[in-house]
C-alpha cells in the first residue's frame, strides 16, 4: 500500500474535515489539530497531511504534491484547477452572494465589486449582462462597501452574522457551497485502491450523517 498525501485546508473547514476522517475510522493524532507543523505524517494509517491555505489546496493537488485535497466548492470554482472532484463531503455549507449597503443602487457606470473571488464574480456579472470593475481583496471584504471602495461585494455567507453586524444586505445568491474531496488525475490512476478505500469509508460516514440529521 502506498502512502496517500492529503492537503487539508487550515481554518474553518479543517475541524469538520478532520472529524469526518475520524468518523471514517482513521486514527489521527491530536497533533493534526493543534500543532503549527505544516506536514504531519500518520504512518499507522498510511497518510500524510499538508496544512495549506484553503485557496491553495487545489494547486497542491493539481501539481501532484498532494494526491488528495479537501477544498470548498468556492475555491474550485475560482481556481478552475485540473483536478477531479470525487465526493461532496457535505460539510461547511455556505453560499456565495452579492451583498451591499441596503437601498443603494449600483453605480450605473462601471460599478465596483470587491471580492476574494474575481473569476467567479466576473463570470457572474458577465452572465447578468453587467459591466463591472472587479477589485480583488484578500479578506474582510465587508469593509469595502462600508468605506466607499465598492458598490457591492461577492463573498461567502455562512451564518449571515458578518453581513448583519456590518449593516449590509444580500442582493443575490450566486451558488451554494460545500466542501469537496478532490484528487490529482495521475494519483487517481496510480493509487486507485487506496483512494477507493478512503472514498468508500467517507461515503459511508456521509450517508450515516444524512440519515441521523
Ligand atoms: C468569511 C466570509 C465572510 C464570513 C461569513 O470570512 O468572507 O466574511 O466568513 O461568515 P458568516 O456569514 O457566518 O458571518 P472569513 O472568516 O473566512 O475571513 P476573511 O474575512 O479573511 O475572508
mmCIF file of C-alpha atoms and ligand atoms in Angstrom:
data_model
loop_
_atom_site.group_PDB
_atom_site.id
_atom_site.type_symbol
_atom_site.label_atom_id
_atom_site.label_comp_id
_atom_site.label_asym_id
_atom_site.label_seq_id
_atom_site.Cartn_x
_atom_site.Cartn_y
_atom_site.Cartn_z
ATOM 1 C CA UNK A 1 0.000 0.000 0.000
ATOM 2 C CA UNK A 2 1.428 3.365 -0.934
ATOM 3 C CA UNK A 3 1.033 6.390 1.273
ATOM 4 C CA UNK A 4 -1.656 8.954 0.452
ATOM 5 C CA UNK A 5 -0.921 12.629 0.874
ATOM 6 C CA UNK A 6 -3.888 14.850 1.663
ATOM 7 C CA UNK A 7 -3.863 18.657 1.514
ATOM 8 C CA UNK A 8 -6.084 19.911 4.327
ATOM 9 C CA UNK A 9 -7.431 23.460 4.485
ATOM 10 C CA UNK A 10 -6.395 25.402 7.563
ATOM 11 C CA UNK A 11 -9.212 27.410 9.068
ATOM 12 C CA UNK A 12 -12.925 26.958 9.291
ATOM 13 C CA UNK A 13 -13.285 23.782 7.197
ATOM 14 C CA UNK A 14 -10.452 21.984 8.991
ATOM 15 C CA UNK A 15 -12.278 20.859 12.097
ATOM 16 C CA UNK A 16 -15.205 19.334 10.236
ATOM 17 C CA UNK A 17 -12.896 17.659 7.718
ATOM 18 C CA UNK A 18 -10.768 16.092 10.477
ATOM 19 C CA UNK A 19 -13.920 14.945 12.285
ATOM 20 C CA UNK A 20 -15.162 13.275 9.114
ATOM 21 C CA UNK A 21 -11.891 11.370 8.692
ATOM 22 C CA UNK A 22 -12.004 10.258 12.333
ATOM 23 C CA UNK A 23 -15.612 9.099 11.937
ATOM 24 C CA UNK A 24 -14.422 7.119 8.910
ATOM 25 C CA UNK A 25 -12.161 5.234 11.325
ATOM 26 C CA UNK A 26 -8.820 6.934 10.768
ATOM 27 C CA UNK A 27 -6.827 7.315 13.980
ATOM 28 C CA UNK A 28 -5.482 10.834 13.635
ATOM 29 C CA UNK A 29 -3.183 12.310 16.286
ATOM 30 C CA UNK A 30 -4.253 15.426 18.231
ATOM 31 C CA UNK A 31 -1.104 16.997 16.763
ATOM 32 C CA UNK A 32 -3.023 17.362 13.497
ATOM 33 C CA UNK A 33 -5.426 19.822 15.148
ATOM 34 C CA UNK A 34 -3.090 21.667 17.486
ATOM 35 C CA UNK A 35 0.360 21.868 16.070
ATOM 36 C CA UNK A 36 1.945 24.568 13.938
ATOM 37 C CA UNK A 37 3.620 21.910 11.863
ATOM 38 C CA UNK A 38 2.633 22.051 8.220
ATOM 39 C CA UNK A 39 3.348 18.413 7.379
ATOM 40 C CA UNK A 40 2.037 15.689 9.644
ATOM 41 C CA UNK A 41 2.690 12.033 8.954
ATOM 42 C CA UNK A 42 0.427 9.291 10.251
ATOM 43 C CA UNK A 43 2.337 6.156 9.197
ATOM 44 C CA UNK A 44 -0.069 3.806 11.023
ATOM 45 C CA UNK A 45 -2.796 4.937 8.629
ATOM 46 C CA UNK A 46 -0.535 5.353 5.614
ATOM 47 C CA UNK A 47 -1.475 9.016 5.456
ATOM 48 C CA UNK A 48 0.441 12.251 5.306
ATOM 49 C CA UNK A 49 -1.235 15.635 5.685
ATOM 50 C CA UNK A 50 -0.261 19.078 4.437
ATOM 51 C CA UNK A 51 -1.888 22.024 6.138
ATOM 52 C CA UNK A 52 -2.488 24.594 3.427
ATOM 53 C CA UNK A 53 -4.321 27.851 2.912
ATOM 54 C CA UNK A 54 -7.804 26.876 1.678
ATOM 55 C CA UNK A 55 -7.368 28.819 -1.585
ATOM 56 C CA UNK A 56 -4.158 26.853 -2.324
ATOM 57 C CA UNK A 57 -5.407 23.296 -1.735
ATOM 58 C CA UNK A 58 -6.370 22.656 -5.363
ATOM 59 C CA UNK A 59 -2.980 23.997 -6.510
ATOM 60 C CA UNK A 60 -1.087 21.372 -4.468
ATOM 61 C CA UNK A 61 -3.383 18.673 -5.820
ATOM 62 C CA UNK A 62 -3.099 19.822 -9.435
ATOM 63 C CA UNK A 63 0.701 19.686 -9.247
ATOM 64 C CA UNK A 64 0.525 16.236 -7.669
ATOM 65 C CA UNK A 65 2.451 17.057 -4.484
ATOM 66 C CA UNK A 66 -0.739 16.053 -2.705
ATOM 67 C CA UNK A 67 -2.768 13.107 -4.023
ATOM 68 C CA UNK A 68 -5.966 14.372 -2.481
ATOM 69 C CA UNK A 69 -7.310 17.575 -1.007
ATOM 70 C CA UNK A 70 -10.293 18.927 0.830
ATOM 71 C CA UNK A 71 -11.471 22.170 -0.704
ATOM 72 C CA UNK A 72 -14.557 24.343 -0.682
ATOM 73 C CA UNK A 73 -16.527 24.433 -3.920
ATOM 74 C CA UNK A 74 -15.851 28.201 -3.856
ATOM 75 C CA UNK A 75 -12.127 27.527 -4.268
ATOM 76 C CA UNK A 76 -12.759 25.017 -7.047
ATOM 77 C CA UNK A 77 -14.958 27.476 -8.944
ATOM 78 C CA UNK A 78 -12.462 30.285 -8.508
ATOM 79 C CA UNK A 79 -9.289 28.358 -9.270
ATOM 80 C CA UNK A 80 -10.526 26.030 -12.035
ATOM 81 C CA UNK A 81 -7.646 23.599 -11.431
ATOM 82 C CA UNK A 82 -7.023 20.366 -13.293
ATOM 83 C CA UNK A 83 -8.272 18.031 -10.546
ATOM 84 C CA UNK A 84 -11.164 15.595 -10.245
ATOM 85 C CA UNK A 85 -13.905 16.159 -7.721
ATOM 86 C CA UNK A 86 -14.567 12.782 -6.087
ATOM 87 C CA UNK A 87 -17.040 13.433 -3.339
ATOM 88 C CA UNK A 88 -19.297 16.098 -1.897
ATOM 89 C CA UNK A 89 -18.360 15.877 1.784
ATOM 90 C CA UNK A 90 -21.451 17.948 2.661
ATOM 91 C CA UNK A 91 -19.525 19.832 5.343
ATOM 92 C CA UNK A 92 -19.175 23.581 5.944
ATOM 93 C CA UNK A 93 -22.272 24.573 3.961
ATOM 94 C CA UNK A 94 -22.458 28.215 2.935
ATOM 95 C CA UNK A 95 -23.080 30.159 -0.251
ATOM 96 C CA UNK A 96 -21.646 32.884 -2.415
ATOM 97 C CA UNK A 97 -23.753 36.014 -2.576
ATOM 98 C CA UNK A 98 -23.801 39.574 -3.838
ATOM 99 C CA UNK A 99 -24.211 41.997 -0.947
ATOM 100 C CA UNK A 100 -24.030 45.703 -0.251
ATOM 101 C CA UNK A 101 -25.480 48.595 1.712
ATOM 102 C CA UNK A 102 -29.305 48.495 1.889
ATOM 103 C CA UNK A 103 -31.355 50.533 -0.601
ATOM 104 C CA UNK A 104 -28.283 51.522 -2.520
ATOM 105 C CA UNK A 105 -28.381 51.039 -6.284
ATOM 106 C CA UNK A 106 -25.159 50.142 -8.046
ATOM 107 C CA UNK A 107 -23.324 52.909 -9.807
ATOM 108 C CA UNK A 108 -24.556 52.942 -13.416
ATOM 109 C CA UNK A 109 -21.108 53.381 -14.893
ATOM 110 C CA UNK A 110 -18.571 50.657 -14.074
ATOM 111 C CA UNK A 111 -19.856 49.706 -10.650
ATOM 112 C CA UNK A 112 -17.118 48.367 -8.395
ATOM 113 C CA UNK A 113 -17.305 44.854 -6.965
ATOM 114 C CA UNK A 114 -14.924 43.877 -4.159
ATOM 115 C CA UNK A 115 -14.213 40.181 -3.727
ATOM 116 C CA UNK A 116 -11.790 37.403 -2.913
ATOM 117 C CA UNK A 117 -13.300 35.593 -5.917
ATOM 118 C CA UNK A 118 -12.504 37.693 -9.009
ATOM 119 C CA UNK A 119 -13.143 34.883 -11.509
ATOM 120 C CA UNK A 120 -16.471 33.832 -10.015
ATOM 121 C CA UNK A 121 -17.573 37.458 -9.714
ATOM 122 C CA UNK A 122 -16.626 38.489 -13.245
ATOM 123 C CA UNK A 123 -18.300 35.402 -14.750
ATOM 124 C CA UNK A 124 -21.429 36.066 -12.722
ATOM 125 C CA UNK A 125 -21.789 39.719 -13.725
ATOM 126 C CA UNK A 126 -20.920 38.955 -17.362
ATOM 127 C CA UNK A 127 -23.733 36.402 -17.416
ATOM 128 C CA UNK A 128 -26.046 39.054 -15.963
ATOM 129 C CA UNK A 129 -25.005 41.358 -18.816
ATOM 130 C CA UNK A 130 -23.486 43.884 -16.393
ATOM 131 C CA UNK A 131 -20.158 45.567 -16.938
ATOM 132 C CA UNK A 132 -18.369 45.875 -13.628
ATOM 133 C CA UNK A 133 -14.942 46.649 -12.283
ATOM 134 C CA UNK A 134 -13.612 43.895 -10.039
ATOM 135 C CA UNK A 135 -11.463 44.847 -7.063
ATOM 136 C CA UNK A 136 -9.582 41.878 -5.602
ATOM 137 C CA UNK A 137 -9.238 41.836 -1.820
ATOM 138 C CA UNK A 138 -7.871 39.097 0.428
ATOM 139 C CA UNK A 139 -10.303 39.192 3.334
ATOM 140 C CA UNK A 140 -12.623 41.383 5.426
ATOM 141 C CA UNK A 141 -14.453 42.031 2.164
ATOM 142 C CA UNK A 142 -17.405 43.538 4.041
ATOM 143 C CA UNK A 143 -15.309 46.621 4.727
ATOM 144 C CA UNK A 144 -15.329 47.655 1.084
ATOM 145 C CA UNK A 145 -18.914 48.982 0.753
ATOM 146 C CA UNK A 146 -18.781 50.499 4.241
ATOM 147 C CA UNK A 147 -15.879 52.756 3.407
ATOM 148 C CA UNK A 148 -16.840 53.523 -0.160
ATOM 149 C CA UNK A 149 -14.399 51.274 -2.003
ATOM 150 C CA UNK A 150 -17.088 49.221 -3.739
ATOM 151 C CA UNK A 151 -20.800 49.264 -4.661
ATOM 152 C CA UNK A 152 -21.166 45.565 -3.983
ATOM 153 C CA UNK A 153 -19.232 42.615 -2.665
ATOM 154 C CA UNK A 154 -19.219 38.995 -3.760
ATOM 155 C CA UNK A 155 -18.448 36.897 -0.720
ATOM 156 C CA UNK A 156 -19.227 33.808 1.308
ATOM 157 C CA UNK A 157 -22.239 33.930 3.598
ATOM 158 C CA UNK A 158 -22.354 31.266 6.283
ATOM 159 C CA UNK A 159 -24.438 32.308 9.292
ATOM 160 C CA UNK A 160 -25.098 35.782 7.857
ATOM 161 C CA UNK A 161 -23.666 37.360 11.008
ATOM 162 C CA UNK A 162 -20.892 39.326 9.327
ATOM 163 C CA UNK A 163 -23.326 40.979 6.912
ATOM 164 C CA UNK A 164 -25.822 41.734 9.673
ATOM 165 C CA UNK A 165 -23.332 43.154 12.148
ATOM 166 C CA UNK A 166 -21.986 45.449 9.462
ATOM 167 C CA UNK A 167 -25.402 46.644 8.294
ATOM 168 C CA UNK A 168 -25.142 45.005 4.879
ATOM 169 C CA UNK A 169 -27.836 43.129 2.981
ATOM 170 C CA UNK A 170 -27.807 40.360 0.474
ATOM 171 C CA UNK A 171 -28.923 41.225 -3.051
ATOM 172 C CA UNK A 172 -28.492 37.942 -4.908
ATOM 173 C CA UNK A 173 -27.438 34.380 -4.186
ATOM 174 C CA UNK A 174 -24.884 33.089 -6.667
ATOM 175 C CA UNK A 175 -24.282 29.458 -5.734
ATOM 176 C CA UNK A 176 -24.420 27.047 -2.786
ATOM 177 C CA UNK A 177 -21.096 25.768 -1.453
ATOM 178 C CA UNK A 178 -19.935 22.681 0.426
ATOM 179 C CA UNK A 179 -16.502 21.097 0.789
ATOM 180 C CA UNK A 180 -15.335 18.501 -1.706
ATOM 181 C CA UNK A 181 -12.752 15.738 -1.808
ATOM 182 C CA UNK A 182 -10.541 16.335 -4.838
ATOM 183 C CA UNK A 183 -7.868 14.149 -6.414
ATOM 184 C CA UNK A 184 -4.911 14.524 -8.729
ATOM 185 C CA UNK A 185 -5.756 12.701 -12.007
ATOM 186 C CA UNK A 186 -2.463 10.740 -12.044
ATOM 187 C CA UNK A 187 -2.778 9.706 -8.375
ATOM 188 C CA UNK A 188 -6.309 8.596 -9.146
ATOM 189 C CA UNK A 189 -4.931 6.086 -11.645
ATOM 190 C CA UNK A 190 -1.784 5.072 -9.753
ATOM 191 C CA UNK A 191 -3.260 4.748 -6.259
ATOM 192 C CA UNK A 192 -6.806 3.758 -7.130
ATOM 193 C CA UNK A 193 -7.083 1.007 -4.480
ATOM 194 C CA UNK A 194 -6.081 3.252 -1.592
ATOM 195 C CA UNK A 195 -8.196 6.130 -2.886
ATOM 196 C CA UNK A 196 -11.298 3.985 -3.372
ATOM 197 C CA UNK A 197 -10.925 2.646 0.144
ATOM 198 C CA UNK A 198 -10.842 6.196 1.542
ATOM 199 C CA UNK A 199 -13.773 7.267 -0.639
ATOM 200 C CA UNK A 200 -15.848 4.233 0.434
ATOM 201 C CA UNK A 201 -15.213 4.930 4.094
ATOM 202 C CA UNK A 202 -16.083 8.605 3.747
ATOM 203 C CA UNK A 203 -19.179 7.823 1.676
ATOM 204 C CA UNK A 204 -20.422 5.583 4.496
ATOM 205 C CA UNK A 205 -19.957 8.338 7.071
ATOM 206 C CA UNK A 206 -21.647 10.968 4.894
ATOM 207 C CA UNK A 207 -24.631 8.653 4.344
ATOM 208 C CA UNK A 208 -24.901 7.891 8.093
ATOM 209 C CA UNK A 209 -24.789 11.587 8.935
ATOM 210 C CA UNK A 210 -27.547 12.291 6.383
ATOM 211 C CA UNK A 211 -29.775 9.633 7.977
ATOM 212 C CA UNK A 212 -29.218 10.845 11.530
ATOM 213 C CA UNK A 213 -29.776 14.544 10.741
HETATM 214 C C1 LIG B 1 -15.814 34.540 5.668
HETATM 215 C C2 LIG B 1 -16.527 35.369 4.624
HETATM 216 C C3 LIG B 1 -17.367 36.303 5.441
HETATM 217 C C4 LIG B 1 -17.722 35.476 6.663
HETATM 218 C C5 LIG B 1 -19.102 34.927 6.521
HETATM 219 O O1 LIG B 1 -14.708 35.237 6.116
HETATM 220 O O2 LIG B 1 -15.586 36.013 3.794
HETATM 221 O O3 LIG B 1 -16.634 37.435 5.822
HETATM 222 O O4 LIG B 1 -16.785 34.405 6.704
HETATM 223 O O5 LIG B 1 -19.488 34.156 7.642
HETATM 224 P P1 LIG B 1 -20.827 34.476 8.435
HETATM 225 O O6 LIG B 1 -21.943 34.580 7.418
HETATM 226 O O7 LIG B 1 -21.001 33.292 9.334
HETATM 227 O O8 LIG B 1 -20.633 35.746 9.189
HETATM 228 P P2 LIG B 1 -13.531 34.554 6.943
HETATM 229 O O9 LIG B 1 -13.897 34.444 8.368
HETATM 230 O O10 LIG B 1 -13.149 33.280 6.260
HETATM 231 O O11 LIG B 1 -12.389 35.628 6.857
HETATM 232 P P3 LIG B 1 -11.912 36.652 5.749
HETATM 233 O O12 LIG B 1 -12.512 37.950 6.145
HETATM 234 O O13 LIG B 1 -10.440 36.607 5.874
HETATM 235 O O14 LIG B 1 -12.388 36.175 4.391
#
